[in-house]
Amino acid sequence: MNLRENVGRALRGIGATSIAVAAVLNVEVATAAASPSACATPTVLVHDLASSEREWDGWLDDLDRRGLCAFSFTYGSSDASALLQQAGLTVSGLTSIEDSALEFGAFVASVRERTGADRVQVLARGAGGLVAQQWVARSRAQDVRTLVTVGPLWNGTDVAGLGSLAAFNRSIGIYDALAAVEKPLLEPSCAACGQIVANSGYMHDAARAGWVSPGVRYVNVISRYDGLMTDPLSAALPGSENLVVQDVDPEDRSDHLHLSNDPLVRRLALGALAVG
């Protein structure tokens, strides 16, 4: 078997696994409630990869009861999103993190204009935290005051060993060449799937630049049993506040897919937000 065949097999495996990641992260939720028209401290909700704003349906009543004014939106619709929509599935957050961040920034601007607020606070789930932080770094933290992440992916995922494979390829000097071939294959369907892999080009560059932006308060809600993030406790970034679910309830076994439905996770995340 020649090198081209080896590369082809590897890419097909990576592509299939990446799409599988997108599918498994999708969650079933109900139609979202309307957001308030104005508030002093707007909260922008950012869904996970392969999800939509409907991910927050179960949170909206709790947000309202706490006096939190919330605005949700769906970002990152790709070619795959359009195909899945025909099957009645809303699966977004698939475009590149950079492109999704631009959508996030535009939505934040619209919320600020609507409410008259100088800055917003953000509640993000999984890869949504990467999207928000990408914009925070680009805008130099001009419009985001606080970023609360649930199941953050600051160090990416090693699901199916993809992160370890990326690290190995980088160590032997072939990562960039393989990534250049892989990108046009994955990008139309799920550009973000490859980016969230530990040791990917995106994760490598972002970590080198530093995740924490001055002027922003960071709070991470982490489960030791997340199962998707690489070494859950590694998400406890220097300069951030880190709330470990099992420090409050050692018996809690919530993984990444079930964090949104965990009452304790919700309580910790909402308690980290400013009321207004």
Short mmCIF file of C-alpha atoms in Angstrom, two decimals:
data_model
loop_
_atom_site.label_atom_id
_atom_site.label_comp_id
_atom_site.label_asym_id
_atom_site.label_seq_id
_atom_site.Cartn_x
_atom_site.Cartn_y
_atom_site.Cartn_z
CA MET A 1 0.00 0.00 0.00
CA ASN A 2 1.51 3.35 -1.04
CA LEU A 3 1.60 6.63 0.90
CA ARG A 4 -1.37 8.09 -0.97
CA GLU A 5 -3.53 5.08 -0.06
CA ASN A 6 -2.42 5.32 3.58
CA VAL A 7 -3.31 9.01 3.70
CA GLY A 8 -6.65 8.36 2.03
CA ARG A 9 -7.58 5.68 4.56
CA ALA A 10 -6.54 7.90 7.45
CA LEU A 11 -8.57 10.84 6.17
CA ARG A 12 -11.65 8.72 5.60
CA GLY A 13 -11.40 7.47 9.17
CA ILE A 14 -10.89 10.94 10.58
CA GLY A 15 -13.74 12.36 8.51
CA ALA A 16 -16.16 9.63 9.54
CA THR A 17 -15.24 9.98 13.20
CA SER A 18 -15.56 13.77 13.09
CA ILE A 19 -19.06 13.54 11.64
CA ALA A 20 -19.86 10.95 14.31
CA VAL A 21 -18.74 13.45 16.95
CA ALA A 22 -21.12 16.00 15.47
CA ALA A 23 -23.99 13.52 15.50
CA VAL A 24 -23.44 12.29 19.04
CA LEU A 25 -23.28 15.82 20.43
CA ASN A 26 -26.74 16.66 19.06
CA VAL A 27 -29.42 16.80 21.76
CA GLU A 28 -33.19 16.72 21.57
CA VAL A 29 -34.82 19.86 22.94
CA ALA A 30 -38.09 21.77 22.66
CA THR A 31 -38.84 25.10 21.01
CA ALA A 32 -37.10 28.05 22.73
CA ALA A 33 -39.09 30.68 24.59
CA ALA A 34 -38.95 34.34 23.62
CA SER A 35 -36.14 36.45 25.05
CA PRO A 36 -36.80 39.60 27.12
CA SER A 37 -36.82 42.89 25.22
CA ALA A 38 -34.40 44.84 27.43
CA CYS A 39 -32.17 44.40 30.46
CA ALA A 40 -29.22 45.95 32.25
CA THR A 41 -26.90 42.90 32.06
CA PRO A 42 -27.70 40.87 28.94
CA THR A 43 -26.75 37.18 28.94
CA VAL A 44 -25.91 35.66 25.56
CA LEU A 45 -26.34 31.88 25.31
CA VAL A 46 -23.97 30.00 22.98
CA HIS A 47 -24.81 26.38 22.14
CA ASP A 48 -22.42 23.46 21.64
CA LEU A 49 -21.14 21.98 18.41
CA ALA A 50 -23.82 20.07 16.46
CA SER A 51 -26.68 21.67 18.36
CA SER A 52 -28.77 24.86 18.15
CA GLU A 53 -30.30 27.55 20.35
CA ARG A 54 -32.96 25.01 21.32
CA GLU A 55 -30.31 23.45 23.56
CA TRP A 56 -31.14 26.17 26.09
CA ASP A 57 -34.89 25.52 26.27
CA GLY A 58 -34.63 23.75 29.61
CA TRP A 59 -32.67 26.66 31.07
CA LEU A 60 -34.87 29.58 30.10
CA ASP A 61 -37.35 29.35 32.98
CA ASP A 62 -34.50 29.11 35.49
CA LEU A 63 -32.80 32.11 33.89
CA ASP A 64 -36.01 34.09 34.14
CA ARG A 65 -36.60 33.11 37.78
CA ARG A 66 -33.11 34.37 38.65
CA GLY A 67 -33.81 37.69 36.95
CA LEU A 68 -31.37 36.96 34.14
CA CYS A 69 -32.17 38.48 30.78
CA ALA A 70 -31.15 35.91 28.14
CA PHE A 71 -30.70 36.01 24.37
CA SER A 72 -30.08 32.84 22.38
CA PHE A 73 -29.24 32.28 18.73
CA THR A 74 -28.20 29.53 16.33
CA TYR A 75 -24.85 29.84 14.57
CA GLY A 76 -22.62 27.84 12.26
CA SER A 77 -24.99 26.24 9.73
CA SER A 78 -23.06 24.21 7.13
CA ASP A 79 -23.94 22.10 4.09
CA ALA A 80 -24.53 19.22 6.48
CA SER A 81 -26.93 21.39 8.50
CA ALA A 82 -29.04 21.98 5.39
CA LEU A 83 -29.22 18.26 4.62
CA LEU A 84 -30.14 17.36 8.19
CA GLN A 85 -32.76 20.12 8.24
CA GLN A 86 -34.57 18.24 5.46
CA ALA A 87 -34.80 15.31 7.87
CA GLY A 88 -36.24 17.56 10.59
CA LEU A 89 -32.99 17.88 12.55
CA THR A 90 -31.53 21.24 13.57
CA VAL A 91 -27.78 20.65 13.78
CA SER A 92 -25.57 23.73 13.65
CA GLY A 93 -22.30 24.99 15.11
CA LEU A 94 -20.48 23.09 12.34
CA THR A 95 -18.72 25.87 10.44
CA SER A 96 -15.20 26.94 11.44
CA ILE A 97 -14.78 28.47 14.88
CA GLU A 98 -13.50 31.66 13.22
CA ASP A 99 -16.63 32.00 11.05
CA SER A 100 -18.92 31.16 13.97
CA ALA A 101 -17.16 33.79 16.08
CA LEU A 102 -18.07 36.45 13.53
CA GLU A 103 -21.72 35.40 13.82
CA PHE A 104 -21.41 35.58 17.60
CA GLY A 105 -19.90 39.06 17.43
CA ALA A 106 -22.71 40.30 15.19
CA PHE A 107 -25.31 38.86 17.55
CA VAL A 108 -23.65 40.45 20.58
CA ALA A 109 -23.69 43.79 18.77
CA SER A 110 -27.43 43.41 18.12
CA VAL A 111 -28.08 42.57 21.79
CA ARG A 112 -26.09 45.58 22.94
CA GLU A 113 -27.99 47.83 20.56
CA ARG A 114 -31.32 46.39 21.69
CA THR A 115 -30.60 46.74 25.40
CA GLY A 116 -28.25 49.74 25.48
CA ALA A 117 -25.70 47.68 27.43
CA ASP A 118 -21.98 48.37 27.03
CA ARG A 119 -20.99 44.73 27.52
CA VAL A 120 -22.66 41.34 27.84
CA GLN A 121 -22.05 38.20 29.86
CA VAL A 122 -21.92 34.85 28.09
CA LEU A 123 -23.05 31.36 29.05
CA ALA A 124 -21.55 28.84 26.65
CA ARG A 125 -21.72 25.08 26.31
CA GLY A 126 -18.72 23.01 25.15
CA ALA A 127 -17.38 24.24 21.80
CA GLY A 128 -19.54 27.36 22.19
CA GLY A 129 -16.94 28.57 24.67
CA LEU A 130 -14.28 28.39 21.94
CA VAL A 131 -16.52 30.40 19.62
CA ALA A 132 -17.09 33.09 22.25
CA GLN A 133 -13.42 33.25 23.21
CA GLN A 134 -12.39 33.52 19.56
CA TRP A 135 -14.46 36.70 19.37
CA VAL A 136 -13.25 37.96 22.76
CA ALA A 137 -9.64 37.68 21.57
CA ARG A 138 -10.48 39.35 18.23
CA SER A 139 -12.40 42.24 19.80
CA ARG A 140 -9.91 42.58 22.68
CA ALA A 141 -12.66 41.97 25.24
CA GLN A 142 -14.49 45.17 24.37
CA ASP A 143 -18.01 43.73 24.56
CA VAL A 144 -17.84 40.63 26.81
CA ARG A 145 -17.61 41.03 30.59
CA THR A 146 -17.91 37.41 31.78
CA LEU A 147 -17.63 34.03 30.04
CA VAL A 148 -19.14 31.06 31.89
CA THR A 149 -18.51 27.72 30.19
CA VAL A 150 -20.25 24.40 30.86
CA GLY A 151 -18.05 21.46 29.85
CA PRO A 152 -15.33 23.69 28.35
CA LEU A 153 -13.08 22.33 25.61
CA TRP A 154 -10.05 24.52 26.21
CA ASN A 155 -7.72 21.58 25.53
CA GLY A 156 -9.91 19.90 22.94
CA THR A 157 -11.12 16.32 22.76
CA ASP A 158 -9.28 13.03 22.28
CA VAL A 159 -12.44 11.12 21.31
CA ALA A 160 -11.56 8.00 19.27
CA GLY A 161 -7.89 8.79 19.87
CA LEU A 162 -7.91 11.63 17.33
CA GLY A 163 -6.02 13.97 19.65
CA SER A 164 -3.30 11.40 20.24
CA LEU A 165 -3.08 10.77 16.49
CA ALA A 166 -2.74 14.51 15.84
CA ALA A 167 0.02 14.75 18.45
CA PHE A 168 1.87 11.82 16.86
CA ASN A 169 1.55 13.29 13.37
CA ARG A 170 2.87 16.59 14.66
CA SER A 171 5.82 14.86 16.36
CA ILE A 172 6.91 13.21 13.10
CA GLY A 173 6.34 16.34 11.05
CA ILE A 174 3.40 15.31 8.85
CA TYR A 175 0.51 17.04 10.65
CA ASP A 176 0.41 20.15 8.44
CA ALA A 177 0.52 18.14 5.21
CA LEU A 178 -2.31 15.86 6.31
CA ALA A 179 -4.37 18.80 7.60
CA ALA A 180 -4.04 20.56 4.26
CA VAL A 181 -5.52 17.52 2.50
CA GLU A 182 -8.20 16.96 5.14
CA LYS A 183 -9.47 20.54 5.29
CA PRO A 184 -11.34 20.67 1.94
CA LEU A 185 -12.90 17.29 2.70
CA LEU A 186 -14.30 18.22 6.11
CA GLU A 187 -14.88 21.97 5.82
CA PRO A 188 -18.18 21.90 3.85
CA SER A 189 -19.78 19.57 6.40
CA CYS A 190 -18.11 20.20 9.75
CA ALA A 191 -15.03 22.42 9.84
CA ALA A 192 -15.29 22.72 13.63
CA CYS A 193 -15.13 18.93 14.11
CA GLY A 194 -11.45 18.86 13.25
CA GLN A 195 -10.69 22.08 15.11
CA ILE A 196 -11.89 20.85 18.50
CA VAL A 197 -9.55 17.84 18.42
CA ALA A 198 -6.72 18.10 20.92
CA ASN A 199 -3.44 19.06 19.25
CA SER A 200 -5.21 20.27 16.10
CA GLY A 201 -3.78 23.29 14.33
CA TYR A 202 -6.50 25.46 15.84
CA MET A 203 -6.01 24.22 19.41
CA HIS A 204 -2.22 24.42 19.08
CA ASP A 205 -2.27 28.04 17.90
CA ALA A 206 -4.93 29.14 20.41
CA ALA A 207 -3.05 27.61 23.35
CA ARG A 208 0.17 29.26 22.22
CA ALA A 209 -1.56 32.65 22.09
CA GLY A 210 -3.15 32.06 25.52
CA TRP A 211 -6.81 31.44 26.26
CA VAL A 212 -7.46 34.03 28.95
CA SER A 213 -8.02 37.61 27.76
CA PRO A 214 -7.42 40.52 30.18
CA GLY A 215 -10.57 42.27 31.34
CA VAL A 216 -12.79 39.19 31.13
CA ARG A 217 -13.94 37.05 34.05
CA TYR A 218 -13.82 33.33 33.25
CA VAL A 219 -15.79 30.64 35.08
CA ASN A 220 -15.60 26.96 34.08
CA VAL A 221 -18.15 24.38 35.24
CA ILE A 222 -16.39 21.03 34.97
CA SER A 223 -17.38 17.39 35.53
CA ARG A 224 -14.64 14.87 36.23
CA TYR A 225 -16.72 12.42 34.18
CA ASP A 226 -17.15 14.70 31.15
CA GLY A 227 -15.79 12.02 28.82
CA LEU A 228 -15.37 14.34 25.83
CA MET A 229 -12.85 16.93 26.97
CA THR A 230 -9.21 15.94 27.27
CA ASP A 231 -8.44 15.55 30.98
CA PRO A 232 -11.42 17.44 32.47
CA LEU A 233 -9.42 19.07 35.24
CA SER A 234 -7.02 20.49 32.64
CA ALA A 235 -9.83 22.91 31.78
CA ALA A 236 -9.08 24.66 35.07
CA LEU A 237 -7.15 27.42 33.33
CA PRO A 238 -4.93 29.80 35.29
CA GLY A 239 -6.73 33.07 35.86
CA SER A 240 -10.18 31.50 35.79
CA GLU A 241 -12.67 30.40 38.42
CA ASN A 242 -13.26 26.67 38.24
CA LEU A 243 -16.29 24.91 39.67
CA VAL A 244 -15.91 21.11 39.76
CA VAL A 245 -19.28 19.39 40.03
CA GLN A 246 -17.89 16.51 42.10
CA ASP A 247 -16.45 18.91 44.67
CA VAL A 248 -20.08 19.71 45.51
CA ASP A 249 -21.58 16.25 44.96
CA PRO A 250 -19.05 13.39 44.74
CA GLU A 251 -21.80 11.05 43.55
CA ASP A 252 -22.63 13.11 40.44
CA ARG A 253 -21.63 11.17 37.30
CA SER A 254 -22.83 13.54 34.56
CA ASP A 255 -20.92 13.27 31.28
CA HIS A 256 -20.69 15.87 28.53
CA LEU A 257 -23.96 14.90 26.87
CA HIS A 258 -25.93 15.16 30.11
CA LEU A 259 -24.45 18.30 31.67
CA SER A 260 -27.31 20.48 30.40
CA ASN A 261 -29.89 18.35 32.20
CA ASP A 262 -28.01 18.16 35.51
CA PRO A 263 -29.72 20.43 38.12
CA LEU A 264 -26.44 20.92 40.00
CA VAL A 265 -24.57 21.94 36.84
CA ARG A 266 -27.33 24.40 36.05
CA ARG A 267 -27.26 25.83 39.56
CA LEU A 268 -23.49 26.33 39.47
CA ALA A 269 -23.53 27.92 36.02
CA LEU A 270 -26.40 30.29 36.70
CA GLY A 271 -24.99 31.20 40.10
CA ALA A 272 -21.82 32.42 38.36
CA LEU A 273 -23.77 34.97 36.30
CA ALA A 274 -24.51 38.51 37.40
CA VAL A 275 -28.20 39.30 37.88
CA GLY A 276 -29.62 42.31 36.12
#
